[in-house]
Short mmCIF file of C-alpha atoms in Angstrom, two decimals:
data_model
loop_
_atom_site.label_atom_id
_atom_site.label_comp_id
_atom_site.label_asym_id
_atom_site.label_seq_id
_atom_site.Cartn_x
_atom_site.Cartn_y
_atom_site.Cartn_z
CA MET A 1 -7.45 22.17 18.02
CA ALA A 2 -7.60 21.12 14.30
CA TYR A 3 -4.79 19.59 12.44
CA ASN A 4 -3.78 20.22 8.47
CA ILE A 5 -3.60 16.58 7.51
CA LEU A 6 -1.71 15.72 4.13
CA ILE A 7 -2.16 12.03 2.50
CA VAL A 8 -0.69 10.64 0.82
CA ASP A 9 -0.90 7.54 -1.69
CA ASP A 10 -1.13 6.79 -5.14
CA SER A 11 -4.30 5.79 -5.37
CA THR A 12 -7.33 8.67 -5.72
CA PRO A 13 -9.68 6.81 -4.43
CA MET A 14 -8.05 5.71 -1.59
CA ARG A 15 -6.69 8.85 -0.67
CA ALA A 16 -10.52 9.85 -0.89
CA VAL A 17 -11.34 7.04 1.46
CA ILE A 18 -8.91 7.61 3.73
CA LYS A 19 -10.08 11.26 4.01
CA LYS A 20 -14.18 10.49 4.52
CA VAL A 21 -13.11 7.60 7.38
CA VAL A 22 -10.56 10.13 9.15
CA LYS A 23 -13.61 12.85 9.05
CA ALA A 24 -15.65 10.04 9.84
CA SER A 25 -13.96 9.04 12.79
CA ARG A 26 -14.47 12.63 13.97
CA PHE A 27 -10.74 13.85 14.10
CA ASP A 28 -10.80 17.62 14.42
CA VAL A 29 -9.40 18.61 11.35
CA GLY A 30 -8.41 21.63 9.89
CA GLN A 31 -7.62 21.21 6.08
CA PHE A 32 -6.78 18.14 4.07
CA PHE A 33 -4.20 18.19 1.60
CA GLU A 34 -3.03 15.12 -0.82
CA ALA A 35 -0.25 13.53 -2.63
CA ALA A 36 -0.09 10.70 -4.68
CA ASN A 37 4.03 10.21 -4.43
CA GLY A 38 6.76 11.18 -2.14
CA ILE A 39 7.92 14.03 -3.93
CA GLU A 40 4.40 15.56 -4.63
CA ALA A 41 4.36 15.36 -0.65
CA LEU A 42 7.87 17.19 0.23
CA LYS A 43 6.60 20.15 -2.02
CA ILE A 44 3.39 20.59 -0.07
CA LEU A 45 5.29 20.27 3.15
CA ASN A 46 7.53 22.92 2.24
CA GLN A 47 5.11 25.35 0.97
CA GLU A 48 2.08 24.65 4.13
CA TRP A 49 1.39 24.55 7.65
CA LEU A 50 0.93 20.50 8.22
CA ASP A 51 0.61 18.68 11.43
CA LEU A 52 0.38 14.99 10.72
CA VAL A 53 1.46 13.31 7.22
CA LEU A 54 -0.61 9.78 6.60
CA THR A 55 1.34 8.32 3.98
CA ASP A 56 1.16 5.03 1.91
CA TYR A 57 4.13 3.23 1.94
CA ASN A 58 4.25 1.37 -1.69
CA MET A 59 4.38 4.28 -4.60
CA PRO A 60 5.58 4.96 -7.28
CA ASP A 61 8.78 7.37 -7.92
CA MET A 62 9.33 8.44 -4.27
CA ASP A 63 7.64 5.91 -1.73
CA GLY A 64 6.71 6.38 1.77
CA LEU A 65 9.69 5.23 3.39
CA LYS A 66 11.81 7.45 1.47
CA LEU A 67 9.81 10.66 1.55
CA VAL A 68 10.00 9.49 5.66
CA GLU A 69 13.93 10.12 5.14
CA GLU A 70 13.94 13.38 3.34
CA MET A 71 11.32 14.60 5.82
CA LYS A 72 13.97 14.08 8.81
CA LYS A 73 17.31 15.69 6.84
CA ASP A 74 15.26 18.91 6.81
CA GLU A 75 14.44 20.71 10.44
CA GLU A 76 11.20 22.15 9.63
CA LEU A 77 9.61 19.34 8.40
CA LYS A 78 11.44 16.04 10.77
CA SER A 79 9.15 17.05 13.95
CA ILE A 80 6.04 16.07 11.68
CA PRO A 81 4.28 12.66 12.93
CA VAL A 82 3.98 10.49 9.85
CA VAL A 83 1.68 7.96 10.35
CA MET A 84 2.32 4.78 7.41
CA ILE A 85 -0.75 3.55 5.82
CA THR A 86 0.26 0.17 4.08
CA THR A 87 -0.07 -3.56 3.76
CA GLU A 88 3.19 -3.91 4.72
CA GLY A 89 2.88 -5.87 8.43
CA SER A 90 5.91 -7.92 8.60
CA ARG A 91 7.44 -7.09 12.69
CA GLU A 92 10.39 -6.72 10.60
CA ARG A 93 8.80 -3.90 8.19
CA VAL A 94 7.24 -2.34 11.25
CA GLU A 95 10.40 -2.18 13.14
CA GLU A 96 12.10 -0.21 10.01
CA PHE A 97 9.42 2.10 9.33
CA MET A 98 9.76 2.92 13.32
CA GLU A 99 13.63 2.52 12.93
CA LYS A 100 13.50 5.60 9.96
CA GLY A 101 11.27 8.18 12.22
CA VAL A 102 7.92 6.75 11.57
CA MET A 103 5.75 7.03 14.75
CA ASP A 104 3.26 4.61 13.83
CA TYR A 105 1.64 2.50 11.45
CA ILE A 106 -2.45 1.69 10.09
CA LYS A 107 -2.61 -2.02 8.44
CA LYS A 108 -4.91 -1.60 5.63
CA PRO A 109 -7.32 -2.93 5.59
CA PHE A 110 -8.97 -0.51 8.41
CA THR A 111 -12.19 0.66 10.31
CA PRO A 112 -12.51 4.48 11.21
CA GLU A 113 -12.47 3.31 15.10
CA GLN A 114 -8.69 1.80 13.88
CA ILE A 115 -7.93 4.79 12.83
CA LYS A 116 -9.53 7.34 15.57
CA GLN A 117 -7.40 5.54 17.55
CA LYS A 118 -4.18 6.19 16.02
CA LEU A 119 -4.50 9.49 15.33
CA MET A 120 -5.58 10.21 19.03
CA GLN A 121 -2.53 8.17 20.29
CA ILE A 122 0.18 10.34 18.02
CA ILE A 123 -1.43 13.46 18.89
CA GLY A 124 -2.11 12.74 22.61
CA GLU A 125 -5.38 13.13 23.43
CA THR A 126 -7.61 11.60 24.35
CA GLU A 127 -11.00 10.10 23.05
CA ASP A 128 -13.17 11.97 26.08
CA GLU A 129 -11.18 14.76 24.94
CA GLU A 130 -12.01 14.67 21.73
CA ARG A 131 -15.76 14.69 23.39
CA THR A 132 -16.68 17.49 25.08
CA PRO A 133 -19.63 19.25 24.30
CA ASP A 134 -17.34 22.53 23.06
CA ASN A 135 -14.88 21.08 20.49
CA GLY A 136 -17.24 21.53 16.92
CA ASP A 137 -17.93 17.16 16.86
CA GLU A 138 -21.10 18.47 14.88
CA GLU A 139 -19.79 20.02 12.15
CA PHE A 140 -18.90 15.91 11.22
CA ASP A 141 -21.30 13.86 9.05
CA PHE A 142 -20.52 10.21 9.66
CA MET B 1 1.86 -27.88 3.22
CA LYS B 2 3.14 -24.63 2.11
CA ASN B 3 -0.27 -24.58 -0.41
CA GLU B 4 -2.53 -25.65 1.99
CA LEU B 5 -1.25 -22.29 4.42
CA LEU B 6 -1.39 -20.17 1.27
CA THR B 7 -5.00 -21.07 0.32
CA THR B 8 -6.22 -20.30 4.27
CA ALA B 9 -4.26 -16.87 4.14
CA MET B 10 -5.86 -15.90 0.71
CA LYS B 11 -9.24 -16.69 1.93
CA ASN B 12 -8.38 -14.60 4.97
CA SER B 13 -7.42 -11.72 3.11
CA ILE B 14 -9.51 -11.75 0.78
CA SER B 15 -12.66 -11.32 3.87
CA ASP B 16 -10.83 -8.89 5.63
CA VAL B 17 -10.25 -7.02 2.91
CA LEU B 18 -13.38 -7.18 0.81
CA GLU B 19 -15.99 -6.86 3.72
CA THR B 20 -13.82 -4.51 6.11
CA MET B 21 -13.24 -1.72 3.24
CA PHE B 22 -15.42 -2.51 0.76
CA PHE B 23 -18.68 -3.57 2.46
CA LEU B 24 -18.90 -6.93 -0.21
CA SER B 25 -20.90 -9.75 1.10
CA LEU B 26 -18.84 -13.02 -0.75
CA ASP B 27 -18.91 -16.92 -0.64
CA TYR B 28 -15.72 -18.78 -2.43
CA SER B 29 -16.55 -21.55 -5.09
CA ASP B 30 -14.26 -24.30 -5.84
CA ASN B 31 -13.22 -26.12 -8.49
CA VAL B 32 -13.80 -23.20 -11.25
CA ALA B 33 -11.20 -22.26 -13.77
CA ILE B 34 -11.05 -19.10 -14.14
CA HIS B 35 -11.21 -18.39 -17.81
CA GLU B 36 -14.51 -19.86 -17.88
CA LEU B 37 -15.85 -18.16 -15.40
CA TRP B 38 -17.47 -14.88 -17.51
CA SER B 39 -17.31 -17.00 -20.52
CA THR B 40 -21.03 -16.05 -20.62
CA GLY B 41 -20.19 -12.53 -20.72
CA LYS B 42 -20.36 -10.03 -17.81
CA GLY B 43 -19.35 -7.19 -18.99
CA GLN B 44 -15.65 -6.25 -18.82
CA ILE B 45 -13.36 -7.66 -16.79
CA LEU B 46 -10.12 -5.49 -15.10
CA ALA B 47 -7.11 -7.04 -14.08
CA SER B 48 -4.26 -5.61 -12.32
CA LYS B 49 -1.04 -7.79 -11.31
CA LEU B 50 1.49 -7.07 -8.62
CA ASN B 51 5.09 -9.12 -8.50
CA PHE B 52 6.89 -9.99 -4.84
CA GLU B 53 9.88 -10.98 -3.85
CA GLY B 54 10.64 -12.46 -0.54
CA PRO B 55 11.16 -15.95 0.60
CA PHE B 56 9.45 -17.33 -2.70
CA SER B 57 8.68 -14.89 -5.45
CA GLY B 58 6.01 -14.61 -7.92
CA ASN B 59 2.96 -12.43 -8.70
CA THR B 60 -0.70 -12.46 -7.57
CA VAL B 61 -3.48 -11.28 -10.38
CA PHE B 62 -6.97 -9.67 -9.26
CA TYR B 63 -9.79 -9.89 -11.25
CA ILE B 64 -13.00 -7.89 -11.11
CA PRO B 65 -15.99 -7.33 -13.52
CA LYS B 66 -15.52 -3.20 -14.04
CA LYS B 67 -19.15 -3.08 -13.30
CA ILE B 68 -17.89 -3.79 -9.68
CA ALA B 69 -15.00 -1.55 -9.78
CA LEU B 70 -16.62 1.48 -10.64
CA SER B 71 -19.91 0.93 -8.26
CA ILE B 72 -16.63 0.63 -5.73
CA THR B 73 -14.81 3.73 -7.05
CA ALA B 74 -17.91 5.97 -7.04
CA ASP B 75 -18.62 5.02 -4.05
CA PHE B 76 -15.08 5.96 -2.63
CA LEU B 77 -14.74 9.17 -4.43
CA GLY B 78 -18.74 9.65 -3.27
CA LYS B 79 -18.82 10.96 -6.98
CA ASP B 80 -21.63 9.41 -9.30
CA GLU B 81 -20.91 6.56 -11.56
CA ASN B 82 -21.21 8.72 -14.60
CA ASP B 83 -19.00 10.84 -13.21
CA VAL B 84 -15.95 8.22 -12.65
CA PHE B 85 -13.12 7.87 -14.70
CA ASP B 86 -11.24 5.11 -15.62
CA ASP B 87 -7.62 6.01 -14.29
CA GLN B 88 -9.19 6.49 -10.86
CA ILE B 89 -11.63 3.16 -11.25
CA ASN B 90 -7.41 1.19 -11.86
CA GLY B 91 -6.89 2.86 -8.97
CA THR B 92 -9.05 0.93 -6.96
CA VAL B 93 -8.44 -1.84 -9.02
CA LYS B 94 -4.62 -1.11 -7.53
CA GLU B 95 -4.91 -0.52 -4.30
CA LEU B 96 -7.61 -3.74 -3.96
CA ILE B 97 -4.56 -6.21 -5.61
CA ASN B 98 -2.14 -4.12 -2.75
CA MET B 99 -4.35 -4.93 0.18
CA LEU B 100 -4.99 -8.05 -0.54
CA THR B 101 -1.49 -9.42 -1.14
CA GLY B 102 -0.17 -7.67 1.27
CA ASN B 103 -2.53 -8.92 3.65
CA THR B 104 -2.06 -12.69 2.78
CA PHE B 105 1.68 -12.30 3.56
CA SER B 106 1.28 -11.04 6.69
CA ILE B 107 -1.48 -13.42 7.65
CA TYR B 108 1.05 -16.05 6.18
CA ASP B 109 4.10 -15.47 7.96
CA PRO B 110 4.11 -12.31 10.28
CA ASP B 111 8.07 -12.61 9.83
CA ALA B 112 8.67 -13.06 6.78
CA VAL B 113 9.34 -9.91 4.76
CA PHE B 114 8.53 -10.05 0.61
CA ASP B 115 8.67 -6.65 -1.11
CA LEU B 116 5.98 -6.30 -3.13
CA GLU B 117 6.10 -4.09 -6.86
CA VAL B 118 4.18 -1.09 -7.15
CA PRO B 119 0.60 -2.68 -9.03
CA GLU B 120 -0.02 -2.39 -12.65
CA MET B 121 -3.02 -3.10 -14.91
CA VAL B 122 -2.74 -6.41 -16.52
CA LYS B 123 -5.38 -7.11 -20.21
CA PHE B 124 -7.30 -9.97 -19.04
CA ASP B 125 -6.89 -12.49 -21.60
CA ASP B 126 -3.05 -11.24 -21.56
CA SER B 127 -3.08 -12.71 -18.16
CA LEU B 128 -4.70 -15.89 -18.62
CA LYS B 129 -1.79 -16.53 -21.15
CA ASP B 130 0.98 -15.90 -18.56
CA LEU B 131 -1.07 -17.83 -16.36
CA SER B 132 -0.93 -21.15 -18.48
CA ASP B 133 3.30 -20.73 -18.15
CA SER B 134 3.37 -20.53 -14.77
CA GLU B 135 5.05 -23.14 -12.62
CA LYS B 136 2.57 -23.33 -9.25
CA THR B 137 -0.58 -21.46 -9.00
CA ILE B 138 -3.35 -20.99 -6.45
CA SER B 139 -6.78 -19.81 -7.30
CA ILE B 140 -9.65 -18.53 -5.47
CA VAL B 141 -12.81 -17.72 -7.20
CA ILE B 142 -14.99 -15.47 -5.07
CA GLU B 143 -18.99 -15.14 -5.53
CA THR B 144 -20.77 -11.30 -4.84
CA MET B 145 -24.35 -11.38 -5.06
CA GLU B 146 -24.29 -10.71 -8.64
CA ASN B 147 -20.78 -11.98 -10.66
CA HIS B 148 -17.53 -13.04 -9.42
CA LEU B 149 -14.38 -12.23 -8.66
CA ALA B 150 -10.85 -13.40 -8.08
CA PHE B 151 -7.40 -13.90 -6.46
CA GLN B 152 -4.64 -15.73 -8.16
CA MET B 153 -1.57 -16.01 -6.75
CA ASN B 154 1.44 -17.72 -9.15
CA PHE B 155 4.57 -18.14 -7.50
CA ARG B 156 8.20 -20.50 -8.87
CA ILE B 157 7.64 -23.78 -7.83
CA ASP B 158 11.75 -24.13 -6.73
CA ASP B 159 10.85 -21.94 -4.13
#
């Protein structure tokens, strides 16, 4: 199954890096969508079918945590898994993320292996299942 | 003691961020003042600044030659350097200070909560003027193959 992923980060280069790393991780992606903050993300979420949201925390206009709060208020959006990609690593902050409904978090800086491991955990698949011969891994250039 | 721990955390953070994600080979210089680093001229120097509040408060400043920032940004975007815009370069420099600062505090004290503001670009000369007024400063100068970078933390001494 290919997953549609929304990447939310105010840094264009960082969105490009995340996209590149997700591709390199061989995670099965259908389509990427991008937003520069929580407000833009909500617009896209209300227009497109998304399977997963990868969001930065520290952004202007609407940060990642506020985005999660808004998604949790919406019946259509509240079940979409959200992963926070953040420099914030304190235990208290991570607990706050989880309490607000963030499914998991990835600490910056990250490697492709870390990204893939987290995404696999979230989708509930194993690496072995992902790498079966029929799943189209060859499409990914890494 | 706080200064020593912070200095170590800053260096570890620089290694984590710049080597893991930016693939830069690094070394550190001691006893070099930031205002003297680029005095012989190695092109435009970009500076980003991030204010923070927490168990102690202040700001961090990251200095990087535009040439290096351009190269990293082009690589990230998968574009030729001629096709990269200034706001994209600034995006990389702001992301760098965000990662460096957040990672520094995680290493310094995993139980402490620091609120980081959104990073901003500042003029190189203005940032140096700010430094002369700061009450406590830790500066890390990083050597790359052909140039220097610098990461600085300024915080109130009464914290």
